[in-house]
């Protein structure tokens, strides 16, 4: 079955500390991979995505993620967290272009990040 | 350029009533998707339109939900009659070319059924 697992429901880090949010997937063939962020009262904003090529991808707001095929993982990282990063983060996967179902995303349950001053 | 617009942003209705959610995709986007997140659960796919045709409606929970996209522009999602378990946030997304290009979410509609 296709699924995305974000093992950490809540994470609290101090401002300025580093951050890593975990994401593992089960999908069959390697899918497209995404991280989204939802701030309170806002919609889903794309942080970064991986289609192919370099397995370390850079996104907005200083975030990066690394695709590890052997571990079926796509963990999100940030070297120094800011108070404004407090939000809910979603990992998602979807089918590669041309593989039939075009655009259906499967999401993890989300990780809520709290930032301590 | 306007993004994906959803309204209302919030809706509170009584069990048994009807509610219609609307999504206006980005102009020129043939693909339109509906998702929802019920409390404590993951965001789940409901259905996918290509222009006015339903490409995939495998995620629609039951026949109380009706989605339309007449003319291939905006879409509506009607829940009739609403049940308590329908409460959640309903997201719409649109894209020009599946996941490859400009896949953009709206800000969602928070539906509360009391």
Coordinates of N, CA and C in Angstrom, one line a residue:
Chain A
X1 N 0.8 -1.2 0.0 CA 0.0 0.0 0.0 C 0.9 1.2 0.0
X2 N 0.4 2.3 -0.6 CA 1.1 3.5 -0.7 C 0.9 4.3 0.5
X3 N 1.9 4.8 1.2 CA 1.8 5.6 2.4 C 3.0 6.5 2.6
X4 N 2.7 7.5 3.5 CA 3.8 8.4 3.9 C 3.7 8.4 5.4
X5 N 4.9 8.3 6.1 CA 5.0 8.3 7.5 C 5.8 9.4 8.0
X6 N 5.3 10.2 8.8 CA 6.0 11.2 9.5 C 6.0 10.8 11.0
X7 N 7.1 10.3 11.5 CA 7.0 9.6 12.8 C 6.8 10.6 14.0
X8 N 7.2 11.9 13.8 CA 7.1 12.8 14.9 C 5.8 13.7 14.7
X9 N 4.9 13.6 15.6 CA 3.7 14.4 15.5 C 4.0 15.9 15.9
X10 N 4.7 16.0 17.0 CA 5.1 17.3 17.5 C 6.6 17.3 17.8
X11 N 7.2 18.4 17.5 CA 8.6 18.7 17.8 C 8.8 20.1 18.3
X12 N 9.6 20.2 19.4 CA 9.9 21.5 19.9 C 11.4 21.7 19.8
X13 N 11.8 22.8 19.3 CA 13.2 23.2 19.2 C 13.4 24.6 19.7
X14 N 14.6 24.9 20.1 CA 14.9 26.3 20.5 C 15.3 27.1 19.3
X15 N 14.9 28.4 19.3 CA 15.3 29.3 18.2 C 16.8 29.3 18.1
X16 N 17.2 29.1 16.8 CA 18.6 29.0 16.5 C 19.2 27.6 16.4
X17 N 18.4 26.7 16.9 CA 18.9 25.3 16.9 C 18.6 24.7 15.5
X18 N 19.2 23.6 15.2 CA 19.0 22.9 14.0 C 17.7 22.1 14.0
X19 N 17.2 21.7 12.9 CA 15.9 21.0 12.8 C 16.0 19.9 11.8
X20 N 15.5 18.7 12.1 CA 15.3 17.7 11.1 C 14.0 17.1 11.3
X21 N 13.1 17.1 10.3 CA 11.8 16.4 10.3 C 11.9 15.2 9.4
X22 N 11.4 14.1 9.9 CA 11.6 12.8 9.2 C 10.4 12.5 8.3
X23 N 10.7 11.8 7.3 CA 9.6 11.4 6.3 C 10.1 10.1 5.7
X24 N 9.3 9.1 5.8 CA 9.5 7.8 5.1 C 8.3 7.5 4.2
X25 N 8.5 6.8 3.1 CA 7.3 6.5 2.2 C 7.4 5.1 1.8
X26 N 6.2 4.6 1.4 CA 6.1 3.3 0.7 C 5.3 3.6 -0.5
X27 N 5.9 3.3 -1.7 CA 5.2 3.7 -2.9 C 5.4 2.8 -4.1
X28 N 6.3 1.8 -4.0 CA 6.5 1.1 -5.3 C 7.7 1.8 -6.0
X29 N 7.4 2.3 -7.1 CA 8.5 3.0 -7.9 C 8.7 4.3 -7.2
X30 N 9.9 4.9 -7.4 CA 10.3 6.2 -6.8 C 9.3 7.3 -7.2
X31 N 8.7 7.9 -6.3 CA 7.7 8.9 -6.6 C 8.4 10.3 -6.7
X32 N 7.6 11.3 -7.0 CA 8.0 12.7 -6.8 C 7.7 12.9 -5.3
X33 N 8.6 13.8 -4.7 CA 8.6 14.0 -3.3 C 8.4 15.5 -3.0
X34 N 7.7 15.8 -2.0 CA 7.4 17.2 -1.6 C 7.4 17.4 -0.1
X35 N 7.7 18.7 0.2 CA 7.4 19.1 1.6 C 6.6 20.4 1.5
X36 N 5.5 20.5 2.3 CA 4.7 21.6 2.4 C 4.7 22.1 3.8
X37 N 4.4 23.4 4.0 CA 4.2 24.0 5.3 C 2.9 24.7 5.3
X38 N 2.2 24.6 6.5 CA 1.0 25.3 6.7 C 1.1 26.1 8.0
X39 N 1.1 27.4 7.9 CA 1.1 28.3 9.1 C -0.3 28.5 9.5
X40 N -0.5 28.9 10.7 CA -1.9 29.1 11.2 C -2.7 30.1 10.3
X41 N -3.8 29.6 10.0 CA -4.7 30.4 9.1 C -4.3 30.5 7.7
X42 N -3.3 29.8 7.3 CA -2.8 29.9 5.9 C -3.1 28.6 5.2
X43 N -2.8 28.6 3.9 CA -3.0 27.4 3.1 C -1.7 26.6 3.1
X44 N -1.6 25.6 2.2 CA -0.4 24.8 2.1 C 0.6 25.5 1.1
X45 N 1.8 25.7 1.6 CA 2.8 26.4 0.8 C 3.9 25.4 0.5
X46 N 4.3 25.3 -0.7 CA 5.4 24.4 -1.1 C 6.7 24.9 -0.6
X47 N 7.4 24.0 0.1 CA 8.8 24.4 0.6 C 9.8 23.9 -0.4
X48 N 9.7 22.7 -0.9 CA 10.6 22.2 -1.9 C 10.1 20.9 -2.5
X49 N 10.7 20.4 -3.5 CA 10.3 19.2 -4.2 C 11.5 18.5 -4.8
X50 N 11.4 17.2 -5.0 CA 12.4 16.4 -5.6 C 11.7 15.6 -6.8
X51 N 12.3 15.8 -8.0 CA 11.9 15.1 -9.1 C 13.0 14.1 -9.6
X52 N 14.2 14.6 -9.7 CA 15.3 13.7 -10.2 C 16.6 14.5 -9.9
X53 N 17.7 13.9 -10.2 CA 19.0 14.6 -10.1 C 19.6 14.6 -8.7
X54 N 20.2 15.7 -8.4 CA 20.9 15.8 -7.1 C 19.9 15.5 -6.0
X55 N 20.3 14.6 -5.1 CA 19.4 14.2 -4.1 C 19.3 15.1 -2.9
X56 N 20.1 16.2 -2.9 CA 19.9 17.2 -1.9 C 19.3 18.4 -2.6
X57 N 18.1 18.7 -2.1 CA 17.4 19.8 -2.8 C 17.2 21.0 -1.8
X58 N 17.3 22.2 -2.4 CA 17.2 23.4 -1.6 C 15.8 24.0 -1.8
X59 N 15.2 24.5 -0.8 CA 13.9 25.1 -0.9 C 13.9 26.5 -0.4
X60 N 12.7 27.0 -0.2 CA 12.5 28.4 0.3 C 12.8 28.4 1.8
X61 N 12.9 29.6 2.3 CA 13.1 29.9 3.8 C 14.3 29.1 4.4
X62 N 15.3 28.8 3.6 CA 16.5 28.2 4.2 C 16.3 26.7 4.4
X63 N 15.3 26.0 4.0 CA 15.1 24.6 4.1 C 15.8 23.8 3.0
X64 N 16.2 22.6 3.4 CA 16.7 21.6 2.4 C 16.2 20.3 2.8
X65 N 16.2 19.4 1.8 CA 15.8 18.0 2.1 C 16.7 17.0 1.3
X66 N 16.9 15.9 1.8 CA 17.7 14.9 1.2 C 16.9 13.6 0.9
X67 N 16.9 13.2 -0.4 CA 16.3 12.0 -0.8 C 17.3 10.8 -0.7
X68 N 16.9 9.8 0.1 CA 17.7 8.6 0.2 C 16.9 7.4 -0.3
X69 N 17.2 7.0 -1.5 CA 16.4 5.9 -2.1 C 16.5 4.6 -1.3
X70 N 17.7 4.3 -0.8 CA 17.8 3.0 0.0 C 17.0 3.0 1.3
X71 N 16.7 4.2 1.8 CA 15.9 4.2 3.0 C 14.5 4.7 2.8
X72 N 14.1 4.9 1.5 CA 12.8 5.5 1.2 C 12.5 6.7 2.1
X73 N 13.4 7.6 2.2 CA 13.3 8.7 3.1 C 13.5 10.0 2.4
X74 N 12.9 11.1 2.9 CA 13.0 12.4 2.3 C 12.9 13.4 3.5
X75 N 14.0 13.4 4.3 CA 14.0 14.2 5.5 C 14.2 15.7 5.3
X76 N 13.6 16.5 6.0 CA 13.6 18.0 5.9 C 14.6 18.5 6.9
X77 N 15.4 19.5 6.6 CA 16.4 20.0 7.5 C 16.5 21.5 7.4
X78 N 16.8 22.2 8.5 CA 17.2 23.6 8.5 C 18.2 23.8 9.6
X79 N 19.3 24.5 9.2 CA 20.4 24.6 10.1 C 20.1 25.5 11.4
X80 N 19.3 26.5 11.2 CA 19.0 27.4 12.3 C 17.6 27.8 12.2
X81 N 16.8 27.4 13.2 CA 15.3 27.7 13.2 C 15.0 29.1 13.7
X82 N 14.1 29.7 13.0 CA 13.6 31.0 13.4 C 12.2 30.9 14.0
X83 N 11.8 31.8 14.9 CA 10.5 31.7 15.5 C 9.4 31.6 14.5
X84 N 9.6 32.3 13.3 CA 8.5 32.3 12.3 C 8.4 30.9 11.6
X85 N 9.3 30.0 11.9 CA 9.1 28.6 11.3 C 8.1 27.8 12.0
X86 N 7.6 28.2 13.2 CA 6.6 27.5 13.9 C 5.4 27.3 13.0
X87 N 5.0 26.1 12.7 CA 4.0 25.7 11.7 C 3.8 24.2 11.7
X88 N 2.9 23.8 10.8 CA 2.8 22.3 10.6 C 3.4 22.0 9.2
X89 N 4.1 20.9 9.2 CA 4.9 20.5 8.0 C 4.4 19.2 7.5
X90 N 4.2 19.1 6.2 CA 3.7 17.9 5.6 C 4.6 17.4 4.5
X91 N 4.9 16.1 4.6 CA 5.6 15.4 3.5 C 4.6 14.8 2.6
X92 N 4.8 14.8 1.3 CA 3.9 14.2 0.4 C 4.6 13.6 -0.8
X93 N 4.0 12.6 -1.4 CA 4.5 11.9 -2.5 C 3.5 11.8 -3.6
X94 N 3.9 11.7 -4.8 CA 3.0 11.6 -5.9 C 3.6 10.9 -7.1
X95 N 2.8 10.5 -8.1 CA 3.3 9.7 -9.2 C 4.1 10.5 -10.2
X96 N 5.1 9.8 -10.7 CA 6.0 10.4 -11.7 C 5.1 10.8 -13.0
X97 N 5.6 11.8 -13.7 CA 4.9 12.2 -14.9 C 4.9 11.1 -15.9
X98 N 3.7 10.8 -16.4 CA 3.6 9.8 -17.4 C 3.3 8.4 -16.9
X99 N 3.2 8.3 -15.5 CA 2.9 7.0 -14.9 C 1.4 6.8 -14.7
X100 N 0.6 7.6 -15.3 CA -0.9 7.3 -15.3 C -1.6 8.3 -14.5
X101 N -1.7 8.1 -13.2 CA -2.5 9.0 -12.4 C -1.8 10.3 -12.2
X102 N -2.2 11.4 -12.8 CA -1.4 12.6 -12.8 C -1.8 13.6 -11.8
X103 N -1.1 13.5 -10.6 CA -1.3 14.6 -9.7 C -1.9 14.2 -8.3
X104 N -2.2 13.0 -8.1 CA -2.8 12.7 -6.8 C -1.7 12.6 -5.8
X105 N -1.7 13.4 -4.7 CA -0.7 13.4 -3.7 C -1.1 12.5 -2.5
X106 N -0.2 11.9 -1.9 CA -0.4 11.1 -0.7 C 0.4 11.9 0.4
X107 N -0.3 12.2 1.5 CA 0.4 13.0 2.5 C 0.7 12.2 3.8
X108 N 1.7 12.6 4.5 CA 1.9 12.2 5.9 C 0.9 12.9 6.8
X109 N 1.0 12.5 8.1 CA 0.1 13.1 9.0 C 0.4 14.5 9.5
X110 N 1.6 14.9 9.2 CA 2.1 16.2 9.5 C 2.9 16.2 10.8
X111 N 3.8 17.2 10.9 CA 4.6 17.4 12.1 C 4.4 18.8 12.5
X112 N 4.0 19.0 13.8 CA 3.8 20.4 14.3 C 5.1 20.8 14.9
X113 N 5.6 21.9 14.5 CA 6.9 22.5 15.0 C 6.6 23.6 15.9
X114 N 7.1 23.5 17.1 CA 7.0 24.6 18.1 C 8.4 25.1 18.3
X115 N 8.6 26.5 18.3 CA 9.9 27.1 18.5 C 9.9 27.8 19.8
X116 N 10.9 27.4 20.7 CA 11.0 28.1 21.9 C 12.0 29.3 21.8
X117 N 11.6 30.4 22.5 CA 12.5 31.6 22.4 C 13.9 31.3 23.0
Chain B
X1 N -0.7 37.7 -10.5 CA -1.6 36.6 -10.9 C -2.3 36.0 -9.6
X2 N -3.6 35.9 -9.7 CA -4.3 35.3 -8.6 C -4.0 33.9 -8.4
X3 N -4.0 33.5 -7.1 CA -3.8 32.1 -6.8 C -5.0 31.3 -6.9
X4 N -5.0 30.1 -6.2 CA -6.3 29.3 -6.1 C -7.1 29.9 -5.0
X5 N -8.3 30.2 -5.3 CA -9.2 30.8 -4.4 C -10.3 29.9 -3.9
X6 N -10.5 29.8 -2.6 CA -11.6 29.0 -2.1 C -12.5 29.8 -1.2
X7 N -13.7 29.5 -1.3 CA -14.7 30.2 -0.3 C -15.9 29.3 -0.1
X8 N -16.5 29.5 1.1 CA -16.1 30.4 2.1 C -14.8 29.9 2.8
X9 N -14.2 30.7 3.6 CA -13.0 30.3 4.3 C -13.4 29.4 5.5
X10 N -14.6 29.7 6.1 CA -15.1 29.0 7.2 C -16.6 28.8 7.0
X11 N -17.1 27.6 7.4 CA -18.6 27.4 7.4 C -19.0 26.5 8.5
X12 N -20.0 27.0 9.2 CA -20.5 26.2 10.3 C -22.0 25.9 10.0
X13 N -22.3 24.6 9.9 CA -23.7 24.2 9.6 C -24.1 23.1 10.5
X14 N -25.4 22.9 10.6 CA -26.0 21.9 11.4 C -26.0 20.5 10.7
X15 N -25.9 19.5 11.4 CA -26.0 18.1 10.8 C -27.3 18.1 10.0
X16 N -27.2 17.5 8.8 CA -28.4 17.3 8.0 C -28.6 18.5 7.0
X17 N -27.9 19.6 7.2 CA -28.0 20.7 6.2 C -27.1 20.4 5.0
X18 N -27.2 21.3 4.0 CA -26.3 21.2 2.8 C -25.3 22.3 2.8
X19 N -24.1 22.0 2.3 CA -23.1 23.0 2.2 C -22.4 22.9 0.8
X20 N -22.1 24.0 0.2 CA -21.4 24.0 -1.1 C -20.2 24.8 -0.9
X21 N -19.1 24.1 -1.2 CA -17.7 24.8 -1.2 C -17.3 25.1 -2.6
X22 N -16.6 26.2 -2.8 CA -16.3 26.5 -4.2 C -14.8 26.7 -4.3
X23 N -14.2 26.4 -5.4 CA -12.8 26.5 -5.7 C -12.6 27.2 -7.1
X24 N -11.9 28.3 -7.1 CA -11.5 28.9 -8.4 C -10.1 28.6 -8.6
X25 N -9.7 27.8 -9.6 CA -8.3 27.5 -9.9 C -7.6 28.7 -10.5
X26 N -6.3 28.5 -10.7 CA -5.5 29.5 -11.4 C -6.0 29.5 -12.9
X27 N -6.1 30.6 -13.5 CA -6.6 30.7 -14.8 C -5.6 29.9 -15.8
X28 N -6.3 29.0 -16.6 CA -5.5 28.2 -17.5 C -5.1 26.9 -17.0
X29 N -5.4 26.6 -15.7 CA -5.1 25.3 -15.2 C -6.2 24.3 -15.5
X30 N -5.9 23.3 -16.3 CA -6.9 22.3 -16.6 C -7.2 21.3 -15.5
X31 N -6.1 21.1 -14.6 CA -6.2 20.1 -13.6 C -6.7 20.8 -12.3
X32 N -7.7 20.2 -11.6 CA -8.2 20.7 -10.4 C -8.4 19.5 -9.4
X33 N -7.9 19.7 -8.2 CA -8.0 18.6 -7.2 C -8.7 19.0 -5.9
X34 N -9.4 18.1 -5.3 CA -9.9 18.4 -4.0 C -9.3 17.4 -3.0
X35 N -9.0 17.9 -1.8 CA -8.5 17.1 -0.7 C -9.2 17.5 0.5
X36 N -9.1 16.7 1.6 CA -9.7 17.2 2.8 C -8.8 16.6 4.0
X37 N -8.9 17.3 5.1 CA -8.2 16.8 6.3 C -9.2 16.9 7.4
X38 N -9.6 15.7 7.9 CA -10.4 15.6 9.1 C -9.5 15.7 10.3
X39 N -10.0 16.1 11.4 CA -9.2 16.4 12.6 C -8.3 15.2 13.0
X40 N -7.1 15.5 13.1 CA -6.1 14.4 13.6 C -5.7 13.5 12.6
X41 N -6.1 13.6 11.4 CA -5.8 12.7 10.3 C -4.9 13.4 9.2
X42 N -4.5 12.6 8.3 CA -3.7 13.2 7.2 C -4.6 13.8 6.2
X43 N -4.0 14.6 5.3 CA -4.7 15.2 4.2 C -4.9 14.1 3.2
X44 N -6.2 14.0 2.8 CA -6.5 12.9 1.8 C -7.1 13.4 0.5
X45 N -6.7 12.8 -0.5 CA -7.2 13.1 -1.9 C -8.7 12.7 -2.0
X46 N -9.5 13.6 -2.6 CA -10.9 13.3 -2.9 C -11.1 13.0 -4.4
X47 N -10.8 14.0 -5.2 CA -10.9 13.7 -6.6 C -10.1 14.7 -7.5
X48 N -10.1 14.4 -8.8 CA -9.3 15.1 -9.7 C -10.1 15.4 -11.0
X49 N -10.2 16.6 -11.4 CA -10.8 17.0 -12.6 C -9.7 17.3 -13.7
X50 N -10.0 16.9 -14.9 CA -9.3 17.5 -16.0 C -10.3 18.2 -16.8
X51 N -10.2 19.5 -16.9 CA -11.2 20.4 -17.4 C -12.5 20.1 -16.7
X52 N -13.6 19.7 -17.4 CA -14.8 19.4 -16.8 C -15.0 18.0 -16.4
X53 N -14.1 17.1 -16.8 CA -14.2 15.7 -16.6 C -13.6 15.2 -15.3
X54 N -14.3 14.3 -14.7 CA -13.7 13.6 -13.5 C -12.7 12.6 -13.9
X55 N -11.4 12.8 -13.6 CA -10.4 11.9 -14.0 C -10.2 10.8 -13.0
X56 N -10.4 11.1 -11.7 CA -10.2 10.1 -10.7 C -11.1 10.6 -9.5
X57 N -12.0 9.8 -9.1 CA -12.8 10.2 -7.9 C -12.8 9.1 -6.9
X58 N -11.7 8.4 -6.8 CA -11.5 7.3 -5.9 C -11.5 7.7 -4.5
X59 N -11.3 8.9 -4.1 CA -11.2 9.3 -2.8 C -12.5 9.9 -2.2
X60 N -13.5 10.0 -3.0 CA -14.8 10.5 -2.5 C -15.4 9.5 -1.5
X61 N -15.7 10.0 -0.3 CA -16.1 9.1 0.8 C -17.4 8.4 0.6
X62 N -18.4 9.1 0.1 CA -19.7 8.4 -0.1 C -20.5 9.3 -1.0
X63 N -21.8 8.9 -1.3 CA -22.6 9.6 -2.2 C -23.2 10.9 -1.7
X64 N -22.9 11.2 -0.5 CA -23.4 12.5 0.0 C -22.5 13.7 -0.5
X65 N -21.4 13.3 -1.2 CA -20.5 14.3 -1.7 C -20.7 14.3 -3.2
X66 N -20.8 15.6 -3.7 CA -21.0 15.7 -5.2 C -20.1 16.9 -5.6
X67 N -19.2 16.5 -6.6 CA -18.3 17.6 -7.1 C -18.6 17.8 -8.5
X68 N -18.6 19.1 -8.9 CA -18.8 19.5 -10.3 C -17.8 20.5 -10.7
X69 N -17.6 20.6 -12.0 CA -16.8 21.6 -12.6 C -17.3 21.9 -14.0
X70 N -18.5 22.5 -14.0 CA -19.2 22.9 -15.2 C -18.3 23.9 -16.0
X71 N -18.1 23.6 -17.3 CA -17.4 24.6 -18.1 C -15.9 24.5 -17.9
X72 N -15.5 23.7 -17.0 CA -14.0 23.5 -16.8 C -13.3 24.7 -16.1
X73 N -14.1 25.5 -15.5 CA -13.5 26.6 -14.8 C -13.5 26.3 -13.3
X74 N -14.4 27.0 -12.5 CA -14.4 26.8 -11.1 C -15.1 25.4 -10.8
X75 N -14.9 25.0 -9.6 CA -15.5 23.7 -9.1 C -16.2 23.9 -7.8
X76 N -17.3 23.1 -7.7 CA -18.0 23.1 -6.4 C -18.0 21.7 -5.8
X77 N -18.0 21.7 -4.5 CA -18.1 20.4 -3.8 C -19.3 20.6 -2.8
X78 N -20.3 19.8 -3.1 CA -21.5 19.9 -2.3 C -21.6 18.7 -1.3
X79 N -21.9 19.0 -0.1 CA -22.1 17.9 0.9 C -23.6 17.9 1.3
X80 N -24.3 16.8 1.1 CA -25.7 16.8 1.3 C -26.2 15.4 1.6
X81 N -26.8 15.2 2.8 CA -26.8 16.0 4.0 C -25.5 15.9 4.7
X82 N -25.1 16.9 5.4 CA -23.8 16.9 6.1 C -23.9 16.1 7.4
X83 N -22.9 15.4 7.7 CA -22.8 14.6 9.0 C -21.6 15.2 9.8
X84 N -21.6 14.8 11.1 CA -20.6 15.3 12.0 C -19.2 15.0 11.5
X85 N -19.0 13.8 10.9 CA -17.7 13.3 10.5 C -17.2 14.0 9.3
X86 N -18.0 14.9 8.7 CA -17.6 15.6 7.5 C -16.8 16.9 7.9
X87 N -16.7 17.2 9.2 CA -16.0 18.4 9.7 C -14.5 18.2 9.3
X88 N -13.9 19.3 8.9 CA -12.5 19.2 8.6 C -12.2 20.4 7.7
X89 N -11.0 20.4 7.1 CA -10.5 21.4 6.2 C -10.5 20.8 4.8
X90 N -11.1 21.5 3.9 CA -11.2 21.1 2.5 C -10.3 21.9 1.7
X91 N -9.3 21.3 1.0 CA -8.4 22.0 0.2 C -8.6 21.8 -1.3
X92 N -8.3 22.8 -2.1 CA -8.4 22.6 -3.5 C -7.0 23.0 -4.0
X93 N -6.6 22.3 -5.1 CA -5.4 22.6 -5.8 C -5.6 22.6 -7.3
X94 N -4.8 23.3 -8.0 CA -4.8 23.3 -9.4 C -3.4 23.2 -10.0
X95 N -3.3 22.7 -11.2 CA -2.0 22.6 -11.9 C -2.2 22.7 -13.4
X96 N -1.1 23.1 -14.0 CA -1.1 23.1 -15.5 C -0.8 21.8 -16.1
X97 N 0.1 21.0 -15.3 CA 0.5 19.7 -15.9 C 0.8 18.7 -14.8
X98 N -0.2 18.2 -14.1 CA 0.0 17.3 -13.0 C 0.8 17.9 -12.0
X99 N 1.8 17.0 -11.5 CA 2.6 17.5 -10.4 C 3.9 18.3 -10.9
X100 N 4.0 18.2 -12.2 CA 5.3 18.8 -12.8 C 5.3 20.3 -12.7
X101 N 4.2 20.9 -12.9 CA 4.2 22.4 -13.1 C 3.1 23.1 -12.3
X102 N 3.5 24.1 -11.5 CA 2.6 25.0 -10.9 C 1.5 24.4 -10.1
X103 N 1.8 23.3 -9.4 CA 0.7 22.7 -8.5 C 0.6 23.5 -7.3
X104 N -0.6 24.2 -7.2 CA -0.8 25.2 -6.2 C -2.1 24.9 -5.4
X105 N -1.9 25.1 -4.1 CA -3.1 24.9 -3.2 C -3.7 26.2 -2.8
X106 N -5.0 26.1 -2.6 CA -5.7 27.2 -2.0 C -5.6 27.2 -0.5
X107 N -6.2 28.2 0.2 CA -6.0 28.3 1.6 C -7.0 27.4 2.4
X108 N -7.9 26.8 1.7 CA -8.8 25.8 2.3 C -10.1 26.4 2.9
X109 N -11.1 25.5 3.0 CA -12.3 25.9 3.7 C -12.5 25.0 4.9
X110 N -12.6 25.7 6.1 CA -12.8 24.9 7.3 C -14.3 24.7 7.5
X111 N -14.7 23.4 7.5 CA -16.1 23.1 7.6 C -16.3 22.5 9.0
X112 N -17.3 23.0 9.7 CA -17.7 22.5 11.0 C -19.1 22.1 11.0
X113 N -19.4 20.9 11.2 CA -20.8 20.4 11.3 C -21.1 20.1 12.7
X114 N -22.2 20.8 13.2 CA -22.6 20.7 14.6 C -23.9 20.0 14.8

